[in-house]
Amino acid sequence: MANADKSSGALYLDDLRIGQRFRSGTHTVDEAQIKAFAAQFDPQPFHLDDATARDTLFAGLAASGWHTAAITMRLLVDGGAPLAGGIVGAGGEINWPKPTRPGDVLRVESEVIEVTPSRSRPDRGMVTVRSETLNQRGETVQVLTAKLVVPRHP
Amino acid sequence: MANADKSSGALYLDDLRIGQRFRSGTHTVDEAQIKAFAAQFDPQPFHLDDATARDTLFAGLAASGWHTAAITMRLLVDGGAPLAGGIVGAGGEINWPKPTRPGDVLRVESEVIEVTPSRSRPDRGMVTVRSETLNQRGETVQVLTAKLVVPRHP
């Protein structure tokens, strides 16, 4: 776990290198969390009710992909990507190869894949970070390749 | 508003054509919603506290991009994309050109940009839908190009 001390250990654009890796802590997902998120943001049967979910593509209760994304963000913010100025995403690509299930213990492994200083703004740059969200069996439930705005050393 | 009656008006793969468009209802975002989502999933100063947020890149309180994504999903599920079998995403590309602010009234405009029957699974196919999330001033706060699994007519 690379729990960042934002006051001292946070990384600026100048500190980042292609291939640099970060690991988050873990978060355990339960049925109540899955249903609560779904009730608010993605009220579809396969995210709300296990019995109904069995007859769907998901073959059982599954978290909304956006719930997996939100949990991933929390794990990154809590120290999975210790960036100066916080984690500010402009966008990215997201894929959910497998669903998140009740009882899953999620963690995030991230890797810097591109570092681009801004031409127009000398105080910042863009970093592309590929974050894999894995469950307790090492299966990938989400791949997020995000473009993040990162400040340069003051 | 194309609020879908899932029992009768839902669209199968065979009903979808490139260029087909859908409109969602609206959702009004307030400060309490922004802070509640952030506290749970994205606890960074610019999503939690207006005064602190003023000195950041966001220049004021802004919703987490994942909150905008989650609200967009709710608007789609509530009738913004009346697909048979629900809205099941395999992944996609997401961008946040502008932040969502307290008081914003969001709506989603979607367009079918690709329809691909599955070669291996004759009962389904993949549809690419581009969904723009707009605020009350017509500014785009999110663009999501998602690959969705859609069943064929039984």
Coordinates of C-alpha atoms in Angstrom, one line a residue:
Chain A
M1 CA 0.0 0.0 0.0
A2 CA 1.4 3.4 -1.0
N3 CA -0.8 5.5 1.3
A4 CA 0.3 9.0 0.3
D5 CA 1.1 11.6 2.8
K6 CA -0.2 14.5 0.7
S7 CA 1.7 17.1 2.6
S8 CA 5.1 15.5 1.9
G9 CA 5.1 12.5 -0.3
A10 CA 2.7 13.6 -3.1
L11 CA 4.1 13.3 -6.6
Y12 CA 4.3 16.2 -9.1
L13 CA 4.5 15.8 -12.9
D14 CA 8.3 16.0 -12.6
D15 CA 8.3 13.0 -10.3
L16 CA 6.4 10.7 -12.6
R17 CA 7.9 8.2 -15.0
I18 CA 6.5 5.7 -17.4
G19 CA 6.3 2.3 -15.8
Q20 CA 5.9 3.7 -12.2
R21 CA 3.3 1.7 -10.3
F22 CA 1.0 2.3 -7.4
R23 CA -1.1 -0.1 -5.3
S24 CA -4.2 0.9 -3.3
G25 CA -5.6 -0.6 -0.2
T26 CA -8.7 -2.8 -0.3
H27 CA -12.5 -2.4 -0.1
T28 CA -14.9 -5.2 0.6
V29 CA -18.2 -4.9 -1.4
D30 CA -21.3 -6.4 0.2
E31 CA -24.9 -6.9 -1.0
A32 CA -26.2 -3.9 0.9
Q33 CA -23.7 -1.5 -0.8
I34 CA -24.5 -2.9 -4.3
K35 CA -28.3 -2.5 -3.8
A36 CA -27.9 1.0 -2.2
F37 CA -25.8 2.3 -5.1
A38 CA -28.2 0.7 -7.6
A39 CA -31.3 2.1 -6.0
Q40 CA -29.9 5.6 -6.3
F41 CA -28.1 5.5 -9.7
D42 CA -28.7 2.3 -11.6
P43 CA -32.0 0.7 -10.6
Q44 CA -32.0 -2.3 -12.9
P45 CA -33.1 -5.8 -11.7
F46 CA -29.6 -7.4 -12.0
H47 CA -28.2 -4.8 -9.5
L48 CA -31.2 -4.8 -7.1
D49 CA -32.4 -8.4 -6.5
D50 CA -30.4 -11.6 -6.5
A51 CA -33.3 -13.9 -7.5
T52 CA -34.3 -11.7 -10.5
A53 CA -30.6 -11.3 -11.4
R54 CA -30.2 -15.1 -11.8
D55 CA -32.3 -15.0 -15.0
T56 CA -30.3 -12.2 -16.6
L57 CA -27.0 -11.9 -18.5
F58 CA -25.3 -11.4 -15.1
A59 CA -26.6 -14.8 -13.7
G60 CA -26.7 -13.3 -10.2
L61 CA -26.5 -10.0 -8.3
A62 CA -23.8 -7.8 -9.8
A63 CA -22.7 -4.2 -8.9
S64 CA -23.3 -1.5 -11.4
G65 CA -20.2 -0.8 -13.4
W66 CA -20.4 2.8 -12.2
H67 CA -20.3 1.5 -8.6
T68 CA -17.1 -0.4 -9.4
A69 CA -15.8 2.9 -10.9
A70 CA -16.8 4.9 -7.8
I71 CA -15.1 2.3 -5.4
T72 CA -12.0 2.4 -7.6
M73 CA -11.9 6.2 -7.3
R74 CA -12.2 5.9 -3.5
L75 CA -9.3 3.4 -3.4
L76 CA -7.2 5.7 -5.6
V77 CA -8.0 8.8 -3.5
D78 CA -7.2 7.0 -0.3
G79 CA -3.6 6.5 -1.5
G80 CA -3.6 4.4 -4.6
A81 CA -2.3 7.2 -6.8
P82 CA -0.4 9.7 -4.6
L83 CA -0.6 12.7 -6.9
A84 CA 0.0 16.3 -5.9
G85 CA -3.1 18.4 -6.3
G86 CA -5.3 15.3 -6.0
I87 CA -6.7 13.0 -8.7
V88 CA -8.3 15.2 -11.4
G89 CA -9.4 13.3 -14.4
A90 CA -10.2 14.8 -17.8
G91 CA -11.6 11.5 -19.1
G92 CA -10.5 8.1 -20.1
E93 CA -11.4 4.7 -21.3
I94 CA -13.3 2.2 -19.0
N95 CA -14.0 -1.5 -19.4
W96 CA -15.7 -4.0 -17.2
P97 CA -14.4 -7.5 -18.2
K98 CA -16.2 -9.2 -15.2
P99 CA -18.9 -8.0 -12.8
T100 CA -18.2 -7.1 -9.2
R101 CA -20.1 -9.5 -6.8
P102 CA -21.2 -9.4 -3.2
G103 CA -18.3 -10.3 -1.0
D104 CA -15.6 -9.2 -3.5
V105 CA -12.5 -7.6 -2.0
L106 CA -11.4 -5.0 -4.5
R107 CA -8.0 -3.4 -4.9
V108 CA -6.4 -1.2 -7.6
E109 CA -3.1 -1.6 -9.3
S110 CA -2.0 1.5 -11.3
E111 CA 0.7 2.2 -13.8
V112 CA 1.9 5.4 -15.4
I113 CA 1.8 4.9 -19.2
E114 CA 2.3 8.5 -20.4
V115 CA 3.6 11.8 -19.1
T116 CA 3.0 14.9 -21.2
P117 CA 3.9 18.4 -20.0
S118 CA 1.4 21.0 -21.2
R119 CA 2.7 23.3 -24.0
S120 CA 0.3 26.1 -23.1
R121 CA 0.4 25.8 -19.3
P122 CA 3.9 25.6 -17.9
D123 CA 2.5 24.8 -14.4
R124 CA 1.0 21.4 -15.2
G125 CA 0.8 18.4 -17.5
M126 CA -1.2 15.4 -18.4
V127 CA -0.5 11.9 -17.1
T128 CA -2.1 8.8 -18.4
V129 CA -2.6 6.1 -15.7
R130 CA -3.9 2.6 -16.4
S131 CA -5.7 1.3 -13.3
E132 CA -6.8 -2.3 -13.0
T133 CA -9.3 -3.1 -10.3
L134 CA -8.9 -6.7 -9.1
N135 CA -11.0 -8.9 -6.9
Q136 CA -9.7 -11.3 -4.2
R137 CA -9.1 -14.0 -6.9
G138 CA -6.9 -11.7 -8.9
E139 CA -9.6 -11.4 -11.6
T140 CA -9.9 -8.0 -13.3
V141 CA -13.3 -6.4 -12.8
Q142 CA -12.4 -3.0 -14.3
V143 CA -9.7 -1.4 -16.5
L144 CA -9.6 2.4 -16.5
T145 CA -7.1 4.3 -18.6
A146 CA -7.5 7.8 -17.4
K147 CA -6.0 11.1 -18.4
L148 CA -5.1 13.1 -15.2
V149 CA -4.1 16.7 -14.8
V150 CA -1.0 16.9 -12.6
P151 CA 0.8 20.1 -11.4
R152 CA 4.5 20.6 -11.9
H153 CA 6.8 21.4 -8.9
P154 CA 6.1 24.9 -7.7
Chain B
M1 CA -38.7 12.7 -23.2
A2 CA -38.8 9.1 -24.4
N3 CA -39.7 7.4 -21.2
A4 CA -39.7 3.8 -22.1
D5 CA -42.5 1.4 -21.2
K6 CA -40.2 -1.6 -20.8
S7 CA -43.0 -4.0 -21.2
S8 CA -44.0 -2.8 -24.6
G9 CA -41.8 -0.1 -26.2
A10 CA -38.4 -1.4 -25.4
L11 CA -36.0 -1.7 -28.4
Y12 CA -34.2 -4.8 -29.5
L13 CA -31.0 -4.9 -31.5
D14 CA -33.2 -5.3 -34.6
D15 CA -35.0 -2.1 -33.9
L16 CA -31.9 0.0 -33.6
R17 CA -30.5 2.1 -36.5
I18 CA -27.4 4.4 -36.7
G19 CA -28.5 7.9 -36.1
Q20 CA -31.4 7.0 -33.8
R21 CA -31.7 9.4 -30.9
F22 CA -33.1 9.3 -27.4
R23 CA -33.6 12.1 -24.8
S24 CA -33.8 11.6 -21.1
G25 CA -35.7 13.5 -18.4
T26 CA -33.8 15.9 -16.2
H27 CA -32.1 15.7 -12.8
T28 CA -31.3 18.7 -10.6
V29 CA -27.9 18.4 -8.8
D30 CA -27.5 20.2 -5.5
E31 CA -24.7 20.9 -3.1
A32 CA -25.8 18.2 -0.6
Q33 CA -25.8 15.5 -3.4
I34 CA -22.4 16.5 -4.6
K35 CA -20.9 16.4 -1.0
A36 CA -22.6 13.1 -0.1
F37 CA -21.3 11.3 -3.2
A38 CA -17.8 12.8 -2.7
A39 CA -17.7 11.8 1.0
Q40 CA -18.4 8.2 0.0
F41 CA -16.5 7.8 -3.2
D42 CA -14.3 10.8 -4.0
P43 CA -13.3 12.7 -0.9
Q44 CA -11.2 15.4 -2.4
P45 CA -11.4 19.1 -1.3
F46 CA -12.8 20.4 -4.6
H47 CA -15.8 18.0 -4.3
L48 CA -16.4 18.6 -0.5
D49 CA -16.0 22.2 0.4
D50 CA -16.8 25.3 -1.6
A51 CA -14.4 27.6 0.1
T52 CA -11.4 25.2 -0.3
A53 CA -12.5 24.4 -3.9
R54 CA -12.1 28.1 -4.9
D55 CA -8.3 27.8 -4.7
T56 CA -8.2 24.6 -6.9
L57 CA -8.3 24.0 -10.6
F58 CA -12.1 23.8 -10.3
A59 CA -12.4 27.3 -8.9
G60 CA -15.5 26.3 -6.9
L61 CA -17.4 23.2 -5.7
A62 CA -17.7 20.6 -8.5
A63 CA -19.2 17.2 -8.6
S64 CA -16.9 14.2 -9.0
G65 CA -16.9 13.1 -12.6
W66 CA -18.1 9.7 -11.3
H67 CA -21.1 11.4 -9.8
T68 CA -21.9 12.9 -13.2
A69 CA -21.5 9.5 -14.7
A70 CA -23.8 7.9 -12.1
I71 CA -26.5 10.6 -12.6
T72 CA -26.2 10.1 -16.4
M73 CA -26.8 6.3 -15.8
R74 CA -29.9 7.1 -13.7
L75 CA -31.3 9.3 -16.5
L76 CA -30.6 6.7 -19.1
V77 CA -32.2 3.9 -17.0
D78 CA -35.2 6.1 -16.3
G79 CA -36.0 6.2 -20.0
G80 CA -33.2 7.9 -21.8
A81 CA -32.2 4.7 -23.7
P82 CA -35.2 2.4 -23.9
L83 CA -33.3 -0.8 -24.6
A84 CA -34.7 -4.3 -24.2
G85 CA -32.9 -6.2 -21.4
G86 CA -31.9 -2.9 -19.8
I87 CA -28.7 -1.0 -20.2
V88 CA -25.7 -3.4 -19.9
G89 CA -22.4 -1.7 -20.7
A90 CA -19.2 -3.6 -21.5
G91 CA -17.2 -0.4 -21.4
G92 CA -16.6 2.8 -23.2
E93 CA -14.9 6.2 -23.4
I94 CA -15.8 9.0 -21.0
N95 CA -14.8 12.6 -21.0
W96 CA -15.7 15.5 -18.7
P97 CA -15.3 18.8 -20.7
K98 CA -16.8 20.9 -17.9
P99 CA -17.6 20.2 -14.3
T100 CA -21.1 19.7 -12.9
R101 CA -21.9 22.5 -10.4
P102 CA -24.5 22.8 -7.6
G103 CA -27.8 23.9 -9.2
D104 CA -27.1 22.3 -12.5
V105 CA -30.1 20.6 -14.2
L106 CA -28.7 17.7 -16.2
R107 CA -30.2 15.9 -19.1
V108 CA -28.8 13.3 -21.5
E109 CA -29.1 13.2 -25.3
S110 CA -28.0 9.9 -26.9
E111 CA -27.4 8.7 -30.4
V112 CA -26.8 5.2 -31.8
I113 CA -23.5 5.3 -33.7
E114 CA -22.9 1.6 -34.3
V115 CA -25.0 -1.6 -34.4
T116 CA -23.1 -4.9 -34.6
P117 CA -24.8 -8.3 -34.3
S118 CA -22.7 -10.9 -32.5
R119 CA -21.0 -13.5 -34.6
S120 CA -20.8 -16.1 -31.9
R121 CA -24.1 -15.3 -30.0
P122 CA -27.1 -15.2 -32.4
D123 CA -29.4 -13.9 -29.5
R124 CA -27.6 -10.6 -29.1
G125 CA -25.3 -7.9 -30.4
M126 CA -23.3 -4.8 -29.5
V127 CA -24.6 -1.2 -29.9
T128 CA -22.4 1.8 -29.5
V129 CA -24.3 4.7 -28.1
R130 CA -22.9 8.2 -27.7
S131 CA -24.5 10.0 -24.7
E132 CA -24.0 13.7 -24.1
T133 CA -24.9 15.0 -20.6
L134 CA -25.9 18.7 -20.8
N135 CA -26.6 21.3 -18.2
Q136 CA -29.3 23.9 -18.2
R137 CA -27.2 26.2 -20.4
G138 CA -26.7 23.5 -23.0
E139 CA -23.1 23.0 -22.0
T140 CA -21.7 19.5 -22.2
V141 CA -20.5 18.2 -18.9
Q142 CA -19.9 14.6 -20.0
V143 CA -19.6 12.6 -23.2
L144 CA -19.9 8.9 -22.8
T145 CA -19.4 6.6 -25.8
A146 CA -20.5 3.2 -24.5
K147 CA -20.6 -0.3 -25.9
L148 CA -23.9 -1.9 -24.8
V149 CA -25.0 -5.5 -25.0
V150 CA -28.5 -5.6 -26.6
P151 CA -30.7 -8.8 -27.2
R152 CA -32.2 -9.6 -30.5
H153 CA -36.0 -10.1 -30.9
P154 CA -36.8 -13.5 -29.3

